[in-house]
mmCIF file with all atom_site columns, C-alpha atoms and ligand atoms in Angstrom:
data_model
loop_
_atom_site.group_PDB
_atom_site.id
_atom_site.type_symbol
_atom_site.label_atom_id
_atom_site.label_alt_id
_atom_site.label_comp_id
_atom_site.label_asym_id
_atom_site.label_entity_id
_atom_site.label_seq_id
_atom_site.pdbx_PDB_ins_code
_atom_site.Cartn_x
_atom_site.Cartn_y
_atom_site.Cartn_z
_atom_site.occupancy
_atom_site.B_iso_or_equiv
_atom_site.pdbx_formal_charge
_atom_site.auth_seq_id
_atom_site.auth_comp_id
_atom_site.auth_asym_id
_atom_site.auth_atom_id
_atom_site.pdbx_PDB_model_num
ATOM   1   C  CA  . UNK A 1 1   ? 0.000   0.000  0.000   1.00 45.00 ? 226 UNK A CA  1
ATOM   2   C  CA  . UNK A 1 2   ? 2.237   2.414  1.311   1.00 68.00 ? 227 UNK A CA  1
ATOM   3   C  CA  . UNK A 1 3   ? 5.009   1.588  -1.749  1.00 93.00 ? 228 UNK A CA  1
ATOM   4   C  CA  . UNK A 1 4   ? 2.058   2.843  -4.048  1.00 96.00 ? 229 UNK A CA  1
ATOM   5   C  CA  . UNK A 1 5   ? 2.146   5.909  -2.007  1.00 96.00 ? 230 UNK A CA  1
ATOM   6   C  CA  . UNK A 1 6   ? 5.849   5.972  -2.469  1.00 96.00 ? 231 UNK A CA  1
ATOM   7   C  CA  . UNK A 1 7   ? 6.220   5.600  -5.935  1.00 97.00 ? 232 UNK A CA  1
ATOM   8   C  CA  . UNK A 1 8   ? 3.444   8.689  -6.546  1.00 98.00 ? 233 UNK A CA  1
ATOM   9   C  CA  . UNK A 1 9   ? 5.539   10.397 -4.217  1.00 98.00 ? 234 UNK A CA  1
ATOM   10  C  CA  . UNK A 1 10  ? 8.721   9.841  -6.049  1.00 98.00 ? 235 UNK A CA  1
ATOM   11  C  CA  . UNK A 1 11  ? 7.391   10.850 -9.194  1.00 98.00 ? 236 UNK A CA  1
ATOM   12  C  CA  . UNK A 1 12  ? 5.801   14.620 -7.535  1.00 98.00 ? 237 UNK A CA  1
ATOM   13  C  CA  . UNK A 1 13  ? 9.129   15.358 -6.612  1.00 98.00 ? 238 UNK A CA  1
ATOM   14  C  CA  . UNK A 1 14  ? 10.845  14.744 -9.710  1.00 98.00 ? 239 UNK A CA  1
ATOM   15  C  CA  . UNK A 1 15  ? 7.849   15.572 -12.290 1.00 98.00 ? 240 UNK A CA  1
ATOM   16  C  CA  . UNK A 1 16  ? 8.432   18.181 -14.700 1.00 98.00 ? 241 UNK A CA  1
ATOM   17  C  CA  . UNK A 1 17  ? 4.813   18.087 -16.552 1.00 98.00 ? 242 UNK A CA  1
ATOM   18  C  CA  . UNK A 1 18  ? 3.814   21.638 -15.852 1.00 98.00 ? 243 UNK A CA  1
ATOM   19  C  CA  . UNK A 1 19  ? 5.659   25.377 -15.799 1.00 98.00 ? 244 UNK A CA  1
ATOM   20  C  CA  . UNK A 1 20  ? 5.693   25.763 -11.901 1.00 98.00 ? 245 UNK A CA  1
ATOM   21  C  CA  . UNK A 1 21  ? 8.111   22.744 -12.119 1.00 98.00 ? 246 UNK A CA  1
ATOM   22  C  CA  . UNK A 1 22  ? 10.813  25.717 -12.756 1.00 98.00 ? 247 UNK A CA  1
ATOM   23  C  CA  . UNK A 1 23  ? 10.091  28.131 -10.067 1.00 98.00 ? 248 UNK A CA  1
ATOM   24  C  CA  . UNK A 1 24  ? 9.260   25.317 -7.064  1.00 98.00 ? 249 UNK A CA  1
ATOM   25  C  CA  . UNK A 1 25  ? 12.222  24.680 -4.413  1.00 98.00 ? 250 UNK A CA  1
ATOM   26  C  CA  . UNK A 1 26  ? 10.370  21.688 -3.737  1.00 98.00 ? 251 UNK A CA  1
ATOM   27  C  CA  . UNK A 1 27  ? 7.481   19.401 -5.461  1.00 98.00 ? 252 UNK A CA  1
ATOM   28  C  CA  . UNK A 1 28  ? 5.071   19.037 -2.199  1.00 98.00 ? 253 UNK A CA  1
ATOM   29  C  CA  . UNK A 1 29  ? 3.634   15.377 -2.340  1.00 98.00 ? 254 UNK A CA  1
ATOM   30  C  CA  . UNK A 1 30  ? 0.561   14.431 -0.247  1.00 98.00 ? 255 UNK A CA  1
ATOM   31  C  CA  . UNK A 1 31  ? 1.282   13.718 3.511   1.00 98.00 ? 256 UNK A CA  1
ATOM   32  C  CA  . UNK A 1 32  ? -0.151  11.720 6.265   1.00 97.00 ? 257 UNK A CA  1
ATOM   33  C  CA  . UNK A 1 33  ? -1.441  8.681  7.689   1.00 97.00 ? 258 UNK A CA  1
ATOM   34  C  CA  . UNK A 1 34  ? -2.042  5.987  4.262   1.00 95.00 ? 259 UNK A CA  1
ATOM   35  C  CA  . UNK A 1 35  ? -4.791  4.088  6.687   1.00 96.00 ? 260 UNK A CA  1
ATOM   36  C  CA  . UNK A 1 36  ? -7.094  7.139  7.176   1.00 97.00 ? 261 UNK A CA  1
ATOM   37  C  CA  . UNK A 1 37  ? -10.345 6.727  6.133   1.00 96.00 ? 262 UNK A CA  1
ATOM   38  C  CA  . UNK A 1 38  ? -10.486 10.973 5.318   1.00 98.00 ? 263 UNK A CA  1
ATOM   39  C  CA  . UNK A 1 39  ? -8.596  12.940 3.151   1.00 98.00 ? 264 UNK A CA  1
ATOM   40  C  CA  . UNK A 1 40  ? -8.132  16.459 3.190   1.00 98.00 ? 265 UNK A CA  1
ATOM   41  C  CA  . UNK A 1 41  ? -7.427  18.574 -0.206  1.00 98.00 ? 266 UNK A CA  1
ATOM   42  C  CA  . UNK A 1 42  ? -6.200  22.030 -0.253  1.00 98.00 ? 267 UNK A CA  1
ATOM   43  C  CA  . UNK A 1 43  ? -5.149  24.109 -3.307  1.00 98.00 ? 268 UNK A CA  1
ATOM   44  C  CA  . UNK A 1 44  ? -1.656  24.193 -3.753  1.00 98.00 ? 269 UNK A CA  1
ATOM   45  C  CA  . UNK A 1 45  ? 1.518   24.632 -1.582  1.00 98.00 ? 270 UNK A CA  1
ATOM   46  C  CA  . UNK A 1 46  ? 2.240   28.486 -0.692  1.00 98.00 ? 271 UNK A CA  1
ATOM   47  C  CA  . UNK A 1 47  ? 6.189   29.464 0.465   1.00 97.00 ? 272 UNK A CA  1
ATOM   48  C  CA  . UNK A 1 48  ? 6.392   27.323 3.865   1.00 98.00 ? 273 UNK A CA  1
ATOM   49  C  CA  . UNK A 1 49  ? 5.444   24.389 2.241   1.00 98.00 ? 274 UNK A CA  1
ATOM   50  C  CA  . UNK A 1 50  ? 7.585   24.585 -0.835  1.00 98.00 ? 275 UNK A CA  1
ATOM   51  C  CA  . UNK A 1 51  ? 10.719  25.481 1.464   1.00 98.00 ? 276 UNK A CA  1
ATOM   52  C  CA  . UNK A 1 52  ? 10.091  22.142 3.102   1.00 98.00 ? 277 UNK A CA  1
ATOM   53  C  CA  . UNK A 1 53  ? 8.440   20.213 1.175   1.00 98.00 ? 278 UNK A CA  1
ATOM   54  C  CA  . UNK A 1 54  ? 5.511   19.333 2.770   1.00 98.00 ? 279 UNK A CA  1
ATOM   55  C  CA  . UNK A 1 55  ? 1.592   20.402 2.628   1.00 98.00 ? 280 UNK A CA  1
ATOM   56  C  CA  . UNK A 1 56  ? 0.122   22.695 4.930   1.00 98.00 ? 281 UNK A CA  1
ATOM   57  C  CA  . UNK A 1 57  ? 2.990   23.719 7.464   1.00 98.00 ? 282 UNK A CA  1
ATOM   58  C  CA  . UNK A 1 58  ? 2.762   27.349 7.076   1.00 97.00 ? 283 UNK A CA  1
ATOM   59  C  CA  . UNK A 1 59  ? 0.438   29.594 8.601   1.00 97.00 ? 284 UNK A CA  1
ATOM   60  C  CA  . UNK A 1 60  ? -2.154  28.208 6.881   1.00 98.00 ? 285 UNK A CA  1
ATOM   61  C  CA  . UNK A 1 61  ? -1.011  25.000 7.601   1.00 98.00 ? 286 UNK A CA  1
ATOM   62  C  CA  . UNK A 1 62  ? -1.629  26.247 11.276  1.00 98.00 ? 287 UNK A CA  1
ATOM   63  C  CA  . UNK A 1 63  ? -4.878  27.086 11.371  1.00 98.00 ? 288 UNK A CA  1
ATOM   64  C  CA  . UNK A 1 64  ? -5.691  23.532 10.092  1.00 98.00 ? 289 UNK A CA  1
ATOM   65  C  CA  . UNK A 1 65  ? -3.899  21.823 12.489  1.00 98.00 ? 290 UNK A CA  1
ATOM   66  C  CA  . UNK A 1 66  ? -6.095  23.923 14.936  1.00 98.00 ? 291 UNK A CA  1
ATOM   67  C  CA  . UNK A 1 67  ? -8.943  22.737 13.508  1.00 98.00 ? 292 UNK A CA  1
ATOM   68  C  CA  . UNK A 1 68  ? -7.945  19.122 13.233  1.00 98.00 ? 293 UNK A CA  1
ATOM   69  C  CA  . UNK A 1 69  ? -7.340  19.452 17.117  1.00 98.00 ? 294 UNK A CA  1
ATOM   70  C  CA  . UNK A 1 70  ? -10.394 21.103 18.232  1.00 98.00 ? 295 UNK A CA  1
ATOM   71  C  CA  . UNK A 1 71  ? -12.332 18.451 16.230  1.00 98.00 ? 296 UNK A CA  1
ATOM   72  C  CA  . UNK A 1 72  ? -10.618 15.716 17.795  1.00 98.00 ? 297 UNK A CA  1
ATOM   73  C  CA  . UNK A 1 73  ? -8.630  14.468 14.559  1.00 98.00 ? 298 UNK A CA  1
ATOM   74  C  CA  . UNK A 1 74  ? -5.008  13.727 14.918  1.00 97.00 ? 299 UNK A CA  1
ATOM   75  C  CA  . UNK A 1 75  ? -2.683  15.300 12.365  1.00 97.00 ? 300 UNK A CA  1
ATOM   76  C  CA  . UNK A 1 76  ? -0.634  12.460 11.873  1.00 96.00 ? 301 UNK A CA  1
ATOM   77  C  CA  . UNK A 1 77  ? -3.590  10.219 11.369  1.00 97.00 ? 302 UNK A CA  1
ATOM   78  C  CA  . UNK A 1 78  ? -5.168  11.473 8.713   1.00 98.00 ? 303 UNK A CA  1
ATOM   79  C  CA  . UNK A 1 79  ? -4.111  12.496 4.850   1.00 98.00 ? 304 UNK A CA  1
ATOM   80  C  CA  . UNK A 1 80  ? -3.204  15.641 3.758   1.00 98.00 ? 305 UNK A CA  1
ATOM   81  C  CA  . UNK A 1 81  ? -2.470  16.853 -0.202  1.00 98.00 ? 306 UNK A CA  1
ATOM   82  C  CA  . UNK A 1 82  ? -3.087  19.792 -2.597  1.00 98.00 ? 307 UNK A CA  1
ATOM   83  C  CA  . UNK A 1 83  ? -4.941  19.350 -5.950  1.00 98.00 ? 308 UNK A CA  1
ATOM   84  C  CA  . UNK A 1 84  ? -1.547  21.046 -7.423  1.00 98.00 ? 309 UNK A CA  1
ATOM   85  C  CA  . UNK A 1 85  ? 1.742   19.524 -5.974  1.00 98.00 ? 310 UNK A CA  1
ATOM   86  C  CA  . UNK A 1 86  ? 4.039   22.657 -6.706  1.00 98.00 ? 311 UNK A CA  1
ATOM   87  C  CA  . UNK A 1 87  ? 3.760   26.107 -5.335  1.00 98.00 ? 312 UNK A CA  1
ATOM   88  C  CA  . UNK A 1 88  ? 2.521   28.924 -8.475  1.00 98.00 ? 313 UNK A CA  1
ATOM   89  C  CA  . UNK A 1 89  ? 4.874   32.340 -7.895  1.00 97.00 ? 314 UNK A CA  1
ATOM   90  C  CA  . UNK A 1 90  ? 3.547   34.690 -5.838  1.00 95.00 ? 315 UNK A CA  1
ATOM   91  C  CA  . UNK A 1 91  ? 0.928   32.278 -4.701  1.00 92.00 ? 316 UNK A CA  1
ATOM   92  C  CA  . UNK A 1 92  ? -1.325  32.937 -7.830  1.00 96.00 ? 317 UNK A CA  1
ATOM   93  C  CA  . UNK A 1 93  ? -4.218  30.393 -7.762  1.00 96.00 ? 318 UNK A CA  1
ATOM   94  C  CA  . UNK A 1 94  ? -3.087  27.402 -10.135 1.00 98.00 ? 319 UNK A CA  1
ATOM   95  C  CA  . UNK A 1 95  ? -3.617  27.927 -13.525 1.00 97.00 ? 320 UNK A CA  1
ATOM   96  C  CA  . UNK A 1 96  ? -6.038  25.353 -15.541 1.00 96.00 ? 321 UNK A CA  1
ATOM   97  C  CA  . UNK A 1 97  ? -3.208  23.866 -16.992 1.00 98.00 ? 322 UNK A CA  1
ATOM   98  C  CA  . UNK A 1 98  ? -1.342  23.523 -13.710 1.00 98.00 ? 323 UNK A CA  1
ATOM   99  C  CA  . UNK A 1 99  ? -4.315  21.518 -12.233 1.00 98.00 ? 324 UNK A CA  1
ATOM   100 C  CA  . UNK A 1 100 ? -4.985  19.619 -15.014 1.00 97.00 ? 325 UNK A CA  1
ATOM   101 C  CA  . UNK A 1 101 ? -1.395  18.438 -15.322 1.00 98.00 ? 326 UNK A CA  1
ATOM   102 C  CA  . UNK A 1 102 ? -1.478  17.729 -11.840 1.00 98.00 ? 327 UNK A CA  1
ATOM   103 C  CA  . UNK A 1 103 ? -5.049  15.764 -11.511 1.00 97.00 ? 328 UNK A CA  1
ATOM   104 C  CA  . UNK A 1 104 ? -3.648  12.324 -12.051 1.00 98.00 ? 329 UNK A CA  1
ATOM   105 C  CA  . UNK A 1 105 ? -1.338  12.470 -9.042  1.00 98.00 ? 330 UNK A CA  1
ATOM   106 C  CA  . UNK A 1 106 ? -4.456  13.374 -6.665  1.00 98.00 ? 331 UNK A CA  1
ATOM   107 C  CA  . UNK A 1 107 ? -6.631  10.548 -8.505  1.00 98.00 ? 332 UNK A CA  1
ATOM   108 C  CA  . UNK A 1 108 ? -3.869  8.251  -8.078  1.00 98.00 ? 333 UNK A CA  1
ATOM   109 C  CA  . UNK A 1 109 ? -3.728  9.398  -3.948  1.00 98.00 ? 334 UNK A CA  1
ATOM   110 C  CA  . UNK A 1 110 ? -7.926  9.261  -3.681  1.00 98.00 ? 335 UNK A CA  1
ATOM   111 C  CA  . UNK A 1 111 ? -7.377  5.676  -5.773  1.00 97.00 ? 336 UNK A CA  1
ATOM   112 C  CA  . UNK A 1 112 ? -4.898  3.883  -3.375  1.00 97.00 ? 337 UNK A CA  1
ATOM   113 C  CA  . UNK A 1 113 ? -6.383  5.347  0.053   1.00 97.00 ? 338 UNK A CA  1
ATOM   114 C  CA  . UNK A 1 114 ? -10.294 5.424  -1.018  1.00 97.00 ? 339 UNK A CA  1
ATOM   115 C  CA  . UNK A 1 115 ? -11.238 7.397  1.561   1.00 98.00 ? 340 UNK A CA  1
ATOM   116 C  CA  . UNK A 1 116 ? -14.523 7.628  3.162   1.00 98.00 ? 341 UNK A CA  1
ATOM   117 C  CA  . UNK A 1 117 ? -14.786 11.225 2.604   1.00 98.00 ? 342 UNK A CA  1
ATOM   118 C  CA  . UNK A 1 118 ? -13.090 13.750 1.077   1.00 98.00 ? 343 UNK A CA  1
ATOM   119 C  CA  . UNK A 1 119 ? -12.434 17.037 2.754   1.00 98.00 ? 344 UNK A CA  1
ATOM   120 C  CA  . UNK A 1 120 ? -12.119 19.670 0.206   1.00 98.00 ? 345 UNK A CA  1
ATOM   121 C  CA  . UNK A 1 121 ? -10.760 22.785 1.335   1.00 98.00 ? 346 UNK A CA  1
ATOM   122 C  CA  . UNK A 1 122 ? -11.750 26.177 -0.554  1.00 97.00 ? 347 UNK A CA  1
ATOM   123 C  CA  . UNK A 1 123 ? -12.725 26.858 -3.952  1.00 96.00 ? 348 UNK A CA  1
ATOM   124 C  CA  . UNK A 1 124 ? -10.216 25.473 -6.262  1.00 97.00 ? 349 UNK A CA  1
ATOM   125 C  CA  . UNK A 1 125 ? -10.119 21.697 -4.324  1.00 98.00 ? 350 UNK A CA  1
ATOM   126 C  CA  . UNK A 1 126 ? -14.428 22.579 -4.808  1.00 97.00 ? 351 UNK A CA  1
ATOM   127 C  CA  . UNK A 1 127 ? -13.914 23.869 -8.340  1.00 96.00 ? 352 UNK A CA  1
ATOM   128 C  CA  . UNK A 1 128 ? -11.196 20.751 -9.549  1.00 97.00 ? 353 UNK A CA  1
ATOM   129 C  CA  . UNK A 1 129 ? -13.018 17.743 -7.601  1.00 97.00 ? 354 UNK A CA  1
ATOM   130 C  CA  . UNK A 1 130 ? -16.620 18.647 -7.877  1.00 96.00 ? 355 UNK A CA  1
ATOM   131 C  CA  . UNK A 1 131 ? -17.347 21.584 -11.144 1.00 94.00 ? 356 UNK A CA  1
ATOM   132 C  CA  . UNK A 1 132 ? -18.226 23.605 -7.701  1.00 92.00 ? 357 UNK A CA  1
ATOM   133 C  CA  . UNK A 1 133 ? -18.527 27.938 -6.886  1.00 90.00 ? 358 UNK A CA  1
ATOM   134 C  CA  . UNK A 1 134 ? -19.089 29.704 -3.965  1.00 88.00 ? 359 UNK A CA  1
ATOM   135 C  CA  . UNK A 1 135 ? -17.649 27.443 -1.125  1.00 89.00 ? 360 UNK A CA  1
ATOM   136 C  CA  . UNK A 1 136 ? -18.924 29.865 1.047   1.00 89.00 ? 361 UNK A CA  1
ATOM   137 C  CA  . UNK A 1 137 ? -22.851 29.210 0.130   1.00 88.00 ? 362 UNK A CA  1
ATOM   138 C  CA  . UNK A 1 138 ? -22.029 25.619 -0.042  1.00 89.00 ? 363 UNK A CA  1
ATOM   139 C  CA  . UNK A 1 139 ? -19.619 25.079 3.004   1.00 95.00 ? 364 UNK A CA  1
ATOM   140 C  CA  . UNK A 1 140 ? -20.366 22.574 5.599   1.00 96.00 ? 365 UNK A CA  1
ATOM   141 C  CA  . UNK A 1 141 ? -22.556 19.574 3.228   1.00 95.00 ? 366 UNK A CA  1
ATOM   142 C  CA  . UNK A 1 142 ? -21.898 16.361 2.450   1.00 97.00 ? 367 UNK A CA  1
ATOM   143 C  CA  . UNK A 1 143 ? -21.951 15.538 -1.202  1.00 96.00 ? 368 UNK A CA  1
ATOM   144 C  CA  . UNK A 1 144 ? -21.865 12.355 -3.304  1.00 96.00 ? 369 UNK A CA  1
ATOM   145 C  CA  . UNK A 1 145 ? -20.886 12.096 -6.926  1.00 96.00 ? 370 UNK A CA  1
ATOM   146 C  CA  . UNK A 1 146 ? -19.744 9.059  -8.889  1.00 95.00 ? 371 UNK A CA  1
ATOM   147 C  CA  . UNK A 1 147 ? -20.561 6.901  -5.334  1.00 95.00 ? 372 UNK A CA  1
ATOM   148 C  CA  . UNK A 1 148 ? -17.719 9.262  -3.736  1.00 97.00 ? 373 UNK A CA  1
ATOM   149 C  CA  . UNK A 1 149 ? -18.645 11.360 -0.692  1.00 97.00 ? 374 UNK A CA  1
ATOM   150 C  CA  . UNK A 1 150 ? -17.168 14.830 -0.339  1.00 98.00 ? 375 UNK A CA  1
ATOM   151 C  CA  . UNK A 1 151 ? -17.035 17.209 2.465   1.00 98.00 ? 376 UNK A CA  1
ATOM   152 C  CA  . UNK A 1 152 ? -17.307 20.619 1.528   1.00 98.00 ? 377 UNK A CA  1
ATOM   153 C  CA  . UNK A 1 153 ? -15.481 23.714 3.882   1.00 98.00 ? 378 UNK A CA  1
ATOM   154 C  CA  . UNK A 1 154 ? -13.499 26.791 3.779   1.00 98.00 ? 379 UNK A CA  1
ATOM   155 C  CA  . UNK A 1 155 ? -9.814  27.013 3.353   1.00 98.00 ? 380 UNK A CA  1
ATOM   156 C  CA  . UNK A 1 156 ? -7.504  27.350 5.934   1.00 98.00 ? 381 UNK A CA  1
ATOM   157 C  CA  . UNK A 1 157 ? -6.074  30.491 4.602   1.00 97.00 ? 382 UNK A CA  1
ATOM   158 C  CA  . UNK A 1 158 ? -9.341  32.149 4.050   1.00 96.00 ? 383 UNK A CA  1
ATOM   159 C  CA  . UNK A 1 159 ? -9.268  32.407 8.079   1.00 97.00 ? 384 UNK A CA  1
ATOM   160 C  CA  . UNK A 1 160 ? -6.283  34.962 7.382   1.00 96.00 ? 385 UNK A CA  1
ATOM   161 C  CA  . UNK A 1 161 ? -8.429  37.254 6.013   1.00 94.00 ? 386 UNK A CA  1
ATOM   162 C  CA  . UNK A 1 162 ? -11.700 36.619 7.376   1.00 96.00 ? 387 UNK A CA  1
ATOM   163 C  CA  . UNK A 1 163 ? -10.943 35.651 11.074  1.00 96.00 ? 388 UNK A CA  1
ATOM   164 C  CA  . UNK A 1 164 ? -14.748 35.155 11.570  1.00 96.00 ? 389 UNK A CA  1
ATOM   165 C  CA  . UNK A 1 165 ? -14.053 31.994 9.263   1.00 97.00 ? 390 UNK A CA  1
ATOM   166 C  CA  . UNK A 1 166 ? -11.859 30.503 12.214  1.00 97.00 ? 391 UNK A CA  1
ATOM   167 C  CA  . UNK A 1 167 ? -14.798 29.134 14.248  1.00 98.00 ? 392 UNK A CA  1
ATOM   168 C  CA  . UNK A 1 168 ? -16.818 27.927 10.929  1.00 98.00 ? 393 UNK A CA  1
ATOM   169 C  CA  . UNK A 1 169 ? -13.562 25.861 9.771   1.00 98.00 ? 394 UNK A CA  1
ATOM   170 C  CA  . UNK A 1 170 ? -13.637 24.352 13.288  1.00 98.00 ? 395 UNK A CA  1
ATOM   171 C  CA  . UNK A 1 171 ? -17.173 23.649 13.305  1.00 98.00 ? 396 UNK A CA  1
ATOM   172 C  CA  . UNK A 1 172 ? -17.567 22.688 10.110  1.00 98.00 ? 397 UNK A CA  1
ATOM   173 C  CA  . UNK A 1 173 ? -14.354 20.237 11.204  1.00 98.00 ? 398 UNK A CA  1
ATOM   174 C  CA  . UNK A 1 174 ? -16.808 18.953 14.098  1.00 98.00 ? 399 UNK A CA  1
ATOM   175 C  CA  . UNK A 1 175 ? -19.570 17.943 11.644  1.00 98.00 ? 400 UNK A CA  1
ATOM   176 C  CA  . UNK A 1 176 ? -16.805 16.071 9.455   1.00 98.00 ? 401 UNK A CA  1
ATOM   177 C  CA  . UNK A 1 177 ? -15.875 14.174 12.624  1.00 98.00 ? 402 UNK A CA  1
ATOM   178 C  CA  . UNK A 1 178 ? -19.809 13.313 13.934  1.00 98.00 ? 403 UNK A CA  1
ATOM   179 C  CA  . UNK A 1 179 ? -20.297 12.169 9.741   1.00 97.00 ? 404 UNK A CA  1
ATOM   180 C  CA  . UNK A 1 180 ? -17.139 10.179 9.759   1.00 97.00 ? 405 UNK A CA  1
ATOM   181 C  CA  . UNK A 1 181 ? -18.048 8.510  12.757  1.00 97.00 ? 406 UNK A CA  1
ATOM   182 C  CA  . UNK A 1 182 ? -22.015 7.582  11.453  1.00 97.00 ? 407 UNK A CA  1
ATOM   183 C  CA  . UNK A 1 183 ? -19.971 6.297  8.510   1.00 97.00 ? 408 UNK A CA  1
ATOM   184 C  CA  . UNK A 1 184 ? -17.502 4.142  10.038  1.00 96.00 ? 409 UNK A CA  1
ATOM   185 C  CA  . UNK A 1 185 ? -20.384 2.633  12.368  1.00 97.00 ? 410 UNK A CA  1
ATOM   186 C  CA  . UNK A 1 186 ? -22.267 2.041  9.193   1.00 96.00 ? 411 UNK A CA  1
ATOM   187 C  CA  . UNK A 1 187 ? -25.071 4.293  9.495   1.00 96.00 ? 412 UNK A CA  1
ATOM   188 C  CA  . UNK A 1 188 ? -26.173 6.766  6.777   1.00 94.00 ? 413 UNK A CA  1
ATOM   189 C  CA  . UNK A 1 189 ? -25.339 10.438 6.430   1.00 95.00 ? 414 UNK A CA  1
ATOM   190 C  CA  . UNK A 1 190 ? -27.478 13.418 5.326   1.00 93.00 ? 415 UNK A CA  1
ATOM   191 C  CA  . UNK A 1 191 ? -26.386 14.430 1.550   1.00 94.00 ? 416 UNK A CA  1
ATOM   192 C  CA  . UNK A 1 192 ? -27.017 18.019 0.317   1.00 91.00 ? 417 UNK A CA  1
ATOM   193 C  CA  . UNK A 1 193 ? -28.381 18.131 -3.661  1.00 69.00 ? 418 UNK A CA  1
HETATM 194 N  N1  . URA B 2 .   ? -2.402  26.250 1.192   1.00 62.42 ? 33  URA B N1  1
HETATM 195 C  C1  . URA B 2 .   ? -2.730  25.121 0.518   1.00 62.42 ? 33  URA B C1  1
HETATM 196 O  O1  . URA B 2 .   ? -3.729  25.073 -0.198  1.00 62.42 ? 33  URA B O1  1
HETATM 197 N  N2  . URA B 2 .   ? -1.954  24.081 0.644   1.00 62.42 ? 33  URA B N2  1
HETATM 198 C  C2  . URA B 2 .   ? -0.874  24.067 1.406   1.00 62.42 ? 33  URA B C2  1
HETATM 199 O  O2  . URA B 2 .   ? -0.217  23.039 1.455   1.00 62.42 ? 33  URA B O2  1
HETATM 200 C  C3  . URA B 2 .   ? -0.561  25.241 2.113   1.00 62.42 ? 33  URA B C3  1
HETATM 201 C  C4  . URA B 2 .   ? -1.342  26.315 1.993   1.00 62.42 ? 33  URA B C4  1
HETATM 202 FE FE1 . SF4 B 3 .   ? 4.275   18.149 -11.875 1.00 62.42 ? 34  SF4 B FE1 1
HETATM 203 FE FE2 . SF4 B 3 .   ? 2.143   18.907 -10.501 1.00 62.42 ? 34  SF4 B FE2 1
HETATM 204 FE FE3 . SF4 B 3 .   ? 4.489   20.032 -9.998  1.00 62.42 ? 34  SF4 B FE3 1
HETATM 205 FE FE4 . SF4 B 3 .   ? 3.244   20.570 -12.286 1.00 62.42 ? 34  SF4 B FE4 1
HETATM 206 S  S1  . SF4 B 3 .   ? 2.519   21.085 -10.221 1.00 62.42 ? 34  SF4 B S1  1
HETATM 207 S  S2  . SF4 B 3 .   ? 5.405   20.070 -12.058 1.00 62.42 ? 34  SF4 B S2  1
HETATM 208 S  S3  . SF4 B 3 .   ? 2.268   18.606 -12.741 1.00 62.42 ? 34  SF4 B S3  1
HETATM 209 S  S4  . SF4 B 3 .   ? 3.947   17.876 -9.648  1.00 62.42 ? 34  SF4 B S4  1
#
């Protein structure tokens, strides 16, 4: 399982299939526990991240881990990635191209782990998994499409600039944990649409 994991890995850090391979420090593969039954998606790695080569360990990467906490997940237990792998200059939102280029490394991660859920985090994870606008109408639903459930929420760095977001990431975080739990007991969740 995990050599799966490995391999994708291997190739993220050494891929050259789209422009922002020449301006990355480092490729930033998905992270985390192979096992867990969630998987969160964010948009692509900002400064922090491509420094060292991980997802999600900037300030941004903060403010999740908060989250995580306060909902009772455990960092290290569940999977983290970014729909693009390598960090666009000046943190521009991924081009098209960029996420396209990208998609088969994420469909290779959701592939191997099959997650329960999917966590998607912000607009371009909403816009790239699920065709989806305005996270901020659509934040805190469960989805299904193609048999695949999806959590829907606000990105981490959206709290930056909206502190009010802070407390609806964490609940939002809280209803993830209560649906995860009804899953993994087998009961049915409520689906939006
Ligand atoms: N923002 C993201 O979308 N991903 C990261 O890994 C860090 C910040
Ligand atoms: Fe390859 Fe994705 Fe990085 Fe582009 S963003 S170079 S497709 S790993």
């Amino acid at each position: 399982m995990s050599d799966k994991l490995d391999n994708i890995r291997n190739r993220v850090i050494s891929c050259v299939n789209c422009s922002l391979s020449k301006s990355r420090v480092n490729a930033v593969p998905g992270d985390g526990d192979k096992n867990s039954d969630v998987i969160f998606v964010g948009e692509a790695p900002g400064r922090n991240e491509d420094l060292k080569g991980k997802p999600f360990v900037g300030a941004a990467g903060q403010i999740l881990s908060e989250a995580l906490e306060y909902a009772g997940f455990e960092r290290d237990h569940v999977y983290i990635t970014n729909v693009v792998k390598c960090r666009p200059p000046d943190n521009r939102q991924p081009l098209a191209e960029e996420r396209t280029a990208c998609k088969p490394y994420l469909s290779e991660e959701l592939e191997i782990i099959k997650p329960k859920i999917i966590c998607i985090l912000g607009n371009t994870a909403y816009n790239s998994l699920l065709d989806g606008h305005a996270i901020i109408k659509n934040r805190g639903k469960i989805v299904k499409n193609n048999g695949q459930l999806y959590f829907v929420t606000v990105h981490p760095a959206a709290v930056i600039y909206n502190p009010g977001l802070r407390q609806v990431l964490k609940d939002d975080f809280v209803l993830l944990a209560k649906s995860l739990d009804k899953l993994r007991k087998g009961f049915d969740v409520e689906i939006s649409q």
